[in-house]
mmCIF file of C-alpha atoms in Angstrom:
data_model
loop_
_atom_site.group_PDB
_atom_site.id
_atom_site.type_symbol
_atom_site.label_atom_id
_atom_site.label_comp_id
_atom_site.label_asym_id
_atom_site.label_seq_id
_atom_site.Cartn_x
_atom_site.Cartn_y
_atom_site.Cartn_z
ATOM 1 C CA UNK A 1 72.764 59.914 145.139
ATOM 2 C CA UNK A 2 74.403 57.829 148.103
ATOM 3 C CA UNK A 3 75.447 61.032 150.122
ATOM 4 C CA UNK A 4 72.024 62.420 150.446
ATOM 5 C CA UNK A 5 70.360 62.178 153.858
ATOM 6 C CA UNK A 6 68.083 59.821 154.979
ATOM 7 C CA UNK A 7 70.646 56.980 152.472
ATOM 8 C CA UNK A 8 71.144 54.391 154.750
ATOM 9 C CA UNK A 9 74.170 55.005 156.733
ATOM 10 C CA UNK A 10 73.783 58.351 156.539
ATOM 11 C CA UNK A 11 72.561 61.094 159.209
ATOM 12 C CA UNK A 12 68.523 61.345 158.303
ATOM 13 C CA UNK A 13 68.576 65.907 157.912
ATOM 14 C CA UNK A 14 71.929 66.749 157.381
ATOM 15 C CA UNK A 15 75.211 65.210 156.641
ATOM 16 C CA UNK A 16 79.572 66.820 155.911
ATOM 17 C CA UNK A 17 81.997 65.128 154.256
ATOM 18 C CA UNK A 18 85.676 66.322 153.891
ATOM 19 C CA UNK A 19 87.674 64.823 150.995
ATOM 20 C CA UNK A 20 84.805 62.484 150.017
ATOM 21 C CA UNK A 21 84.986 60.965 153.501
ATOM 22 C CA UNK A 22 81.263 61.280 155.793
ATOM 23 C CA UNK A 23 82.924 63.225 159.137
ATOM 24 C CA UNK A 24 80.638 64.836 162.094
ATOM 25 C CA UNK A 25 79.864 68.097 161.226
ATOM 26 C CA UNK A 26 83.135 69.191 164.381
ATOM 27 C CA UNK A 27 86.357 70.235 162.937
ATOM 28 C CA UNK A 28 86.094 70.017 159.197
ATOM 29 C CA UNK A 29 87.502 73.127 158.039
ATOM 30 C CA UNK A 30 85.092 74.416 155.179
ATOM 31 C CA UNK A 31 87.946 74.164 152.465
ATOM 32 C CA UNK A 32 87.933 73.560 149.162
ATOM 33 C CA UNK A 33 87.843 69.417 150.573
ATOM 34 C CA UNK A 34 84.878 70.452 152.000
ATOM 35 C CA UNK A 35 81.004 69.849 151.807
ATOM 36 C CA UNK A 36 78.024 69.971 153.789
ATOM 37 C CA UNK A 37 74.118 68.018 152.491
ATOM 38 C CA UNK A 38 71.017 69.672 154.068
ATOM 39 C CA UNK A 39 67.408 68.155 153.408
ATOM 40 C CA UNK A 40 65.444 71.368 152.547
ATOM 41 C CA UNK A 41 62.339 68.923 151.897
ATOM 42 C CA UNK A 42 61.256 65.715 150.309
ATOM 43 C CA UNK A 43 62.956 66.096 147.406
ATOM 44 C CA UNK A 44 65.176 69.200 147.732
ATOM 45 C CA UNK A 45 68.171 69.222 149.464
ATOM 46 C CA UNK A 46 70.801 72.853 149.740
ATOM 47 C CA UNK A 47 74.388 71.773 149.215
ATOM 48 C CA UNK A 48 77.483 73.904 150.382
ATOM 49 C CA UNK A 49 80.855 73.168 148.465
ATOM 50 C CA UNK A 50 84.052 74.483 150.735
ATOM 51 C CA UNK A 51 86.359 77.284 149.065
ATOM 52 C CA UNK A 52 90.363 77.056 148.538
ATOM 53 C CA UNK A 53 91.606 79.669 151.799
ATOM 54 C CA UNK A 54 92.234 82.114 149.866
ATOM 55 C CA UNK A 55 89.093 82.080 147.659
ATOM 56 C CA UNK A 56 87.505 82.460 151.390
ATOM 57 C CA UNK A 57 90.076 84.859 152.407
ATOM 58 C CA UNK A 58 89.807 87.354 148.862
ATOM 59 C CA UNK A 59 85.577 87.257 149.334
ATOM 60 C CA UNK A 60 85.901 88.162 153.040
ATOM 61 C CA UNK A 61 87.562 90.723 152.189
ATOM 62 C CA UNK A 62 85.668 92.361 149.309
ATOM 63 C CA UNK A 63 82.913 91.933 151.563
ATOM 64 C CA UNK A 64 84.656 94.107 153.855
ATOM 65 C CA UNK A 65 86.190 96.399 151.491
ATOM 66 C CA UNK A 66 82.157 97.099 149.873
ATOM 67 C CA UNK A 67 81.105 97.440 153.831
ATOM 68 C CA UNK A 68 83.386 99.849 154.782
ATOM 69 C CA UNK A 69 83.040 101.371 151.210
ATOM 70 C CA UNK A 70 79.399 102.132 152.463
ATOM 71 C CA UNK A 71 80.190 102.636 155.559
ATOM 72 C CA UNK A 72 81.955 106.100 153.758
ATOM 73 C CA UNK A 73 79.060 106.787 151.491
ATOM 74 C CA UNK A 74 77.227 107.148 154.381
ATOM 75 C CA UNK A 75 79.208 109.114 156.439
ATOM 76 C CA UNK A 76 79.177 111.322 153.773
ATOM 77 C CA UNK A 77 75.470 112.004 152.992
ATOM 78 C CA UNK A 78 74.982 112.514 156.286
ATOM 79 C CA UNK A 79 78.060 115.047 156.098
ATOM 80 C CA UNK A 80 76.197 116.581 153.317
ATOM 81 C CA UNK A 81 73.064 116.303 154.850
ATOM 82 C CA UNK A 82 74.395 118.555 158.255
ATOM 83 C CA UNK A 83 75.716 120.714 155.629
ATOM 84 C CA UNK A 84 72.925 121.043 153.721
ATOM 85 C CA UNK A 85 71.035 121.497 157.653
ATOM 86 C CA UNK A 86 73.662 124.797 158.138
ATOM 87 C CA UNK A 87 73.028 125.805 154.918
ATOM 88 C CA UNK A 88 69.466 126.056 155.477
ATOM 89 C CA UNK A 89 69.548 127.244 159.136
ATOM 90 C CA UNK A 90 72.259 129.575 157.557
ATOM 91 C CA UNK A 91 70.082 131.256 155.435
ATOM 92 C CA UNK A 92 66.456 131.372 157.762
ATOM 93 C CA UNK A 93 68.821 132.871 160.473
ATOM 94 C CA UNK A 94 69.640 135.140 157.177
ATOM 95 C CA UNK A 95 66.949 136.566 156.318
ATOM 96 C CA UNK A 96 65.095 136.670 159.261
ATOM 97 C CA UNK A 97 68.077 139.127 160.422
ATOM 98 C CA UNK A 98 67.423 141.399 157.337
ATOM 99 C CA UNK A 99 63.196 141.068 157.481
ATOM 100 C CA UNK A 100 64.131 142.825 161.267
ATOM 101 C CA UNK A 101 66.775 145.100 160.024
ATOM 102 C CA UNK A 102 64.329 146.310 157.244
ATOM 103 C CA UNK A 103 61.201 146.303 159.830
ATOM 104 C CA UNK A 104 63.359 148.632 161.924
ATOM 105 C CA UNK A 105 63.954 150.280 159.263
ATOM 106 C CA UNK A 106 60.067 150.495 158.041
ATOM 107 C CA UNK A 107 59.784 150.903 161.783
ATOM 108 C CA UNK A 108 61.282 154.789 161.747
ATOM 109 C CA UNK A 109 59.425 155.679 158.202
ATOM 110 C CA UNK A 110 56.846 155.095 160.248
ATOM 111 C CA UNK A 111 57.549 157.319 163.063
ATOM 112 C CA UNK A 112 59.102 159.769 161.266
ATOM 113 C CA UNK A 113 55.675 160.426 159.100
ATOM 114 C CA UNK A 114 53.210 159.562 162.325
ATOM 115 C CA UNK A 115 54.978 162.323 164.174
ATOM 116 C CA UNK A 116 54.456 164.851 160.961
ATOM 117 C CA UNK A 117 50.788 163.380 160.379
ATOM 118 C CA UNK A 118 50.324 164.812 164.274
ATOM 119 C CA UNK A 119 51.828 168.569 163.614
ATOM 120 C CA UNK A 120 55.082 167.450 166.048
ATOM 121 C CA UNK A 121 57.877 168.599 164.153
ATOM 122 C CA UNK A 122 60.322 165.546 163.266
ATOM 123 C CA UNK A 123 60.821 165.926 159.243
ATOM 124 C CA UNK A 124 63.170 169.292 160.203
ATOM 125 C CA UNK A 125 60.550 172.227 159.681
ATOM 126 C CA UNK A 126 58.808 170.497 156.518
ATOM 127 C CA UNK A 127 55.616 168.624 156.541
ATOM 128 C CA UNK A 128 53.922 166.355 153.137
ATOM 129 C CA UNK A 129 50.450 167.755 152.855
ATOM 130 C CA UNK A 130 47.885 165.248 153.763
ATOM 131 C CA UNK A 131 47.179 163.257 150.641
ATOM 132 C CA UNK A 132 50.109 163.135 149.960
ATOM 133 C CA UNK A 133 51.223 161.767 154.024
ATOM 134 C CA UNK A 134 48.389 159.298 153.294
ATOM 135 C CA UNK A 135 49.304 157.858 150.080
ATOM 136 C CA UNK A 136 52.994 157.982 151.907
ATOM 137 C CA UNK A 137 51.779 155.765 154.292
ATOM 138 C CA UNK A 138 49.231 153.520 152.584
ATOM 139 C CA UNK A 139 52.516 152.557 150.324
ATOM 140 C CA UNK A 140 54.545 152.056 153.969
ATOM 141 C CA UNK A 141 52.488 149.741 154.804
ATOM 142 C CA UNK A 142 52.662 147.875 152.032
ATOM 143 C CA UNK A 143 56.064 147.904 152.244
ATOM 144 C CA UNK A 144 55.627 146.259 155.656
ATOM 145 C CA UNK A 145 53.691 143.746 154.292
ATOM 146 C CA UNK A 146 56.125 143.112 151.889
ATOM 147 C CA UNK A 147 58.882 143.343 154.495
ATOM 148 C CA UNK A 148 57.365 140.929 156.702
ATOM 149 C CA UNK A 149 56.831 138.225 153.520
ATOM 150 C CA UNK A 150 60.854 138.165 152.670
ATOM 151 C CA UNK A 151 62.446 135.288 152.049
ATOM 152 C CA UNK A 152 66.058 134.177 151.098
ATOM 153 C CA UNK A 153 66.920 133.625 147.749
ATOM 154 C CA UNK A 154 70.415 131.794 145.835
ATOM 155 C CA UNK A 155 71.600 134.369 143.695
ATOM 156 C CA UNK A 156 75.790 133.658 142.049
ATOM 157 C CA UNK A 157 77.356 132.776 145.738
ATOM 158 C CA UNK A 158 75.504 135.227 147.751
ATOM 159 C CA UNK A 159 72.064 134.152 150.027
ATOM 160 C CA UNK A 160 69.882 137.755 149.234
ATOM 161 C CA UNK A 161 66.789 138.567 150.131
ATOM 162 C CA UNK A 162 63.325 138.814 147.257
ATOM 163 C CA UNK A 163 61.060 140.949 148.239
ATOM 164 C CA UNK A 164 57.570 140.988 145.965
ATOM 165 C CA UNK A 165 55.414 143.939 146.367
ATOM 166 C CA UNK A 166 52.394 144.439 145.490
ATOM 167 C CA UNK A 167 50.974 147.644 143.690
ATOM 168 C CA UNK A 168 47.592 149.126 144.822
#
């Protein structure tokens, strides 16, 4: 009780002791012989007890190792996130290239069929009857819409495109 702040002969708000003897705040090492008492209200006190140097070093070392582990985990998370972003961009790019390639084929097919419709000889001397030609053109339009909706999906270890063709 006589060591608490506010007692006769002690400071009002905090006291520092080294080897059980009152000392000023400055110069007292925080080893196993240190104790600091701070008043935190009328009937509450905070007591800080010093630790042996070896224990302090062990705790600081453990804190440094934990911080290194957290930093490494953060780096790994950032790396995994960047890999995921790169993979997503690659899938989007692959899908765009695939859509473009399919679109070129659809556009070429459409031009060829339309030239047949206009009576031009681009099909090497043959043409489709008008009913069949219209039916094929409708299917080409459906294929065109499907190509525009190509989305990449994961298949084994490769990204492939999935086309969903809607039957009319």
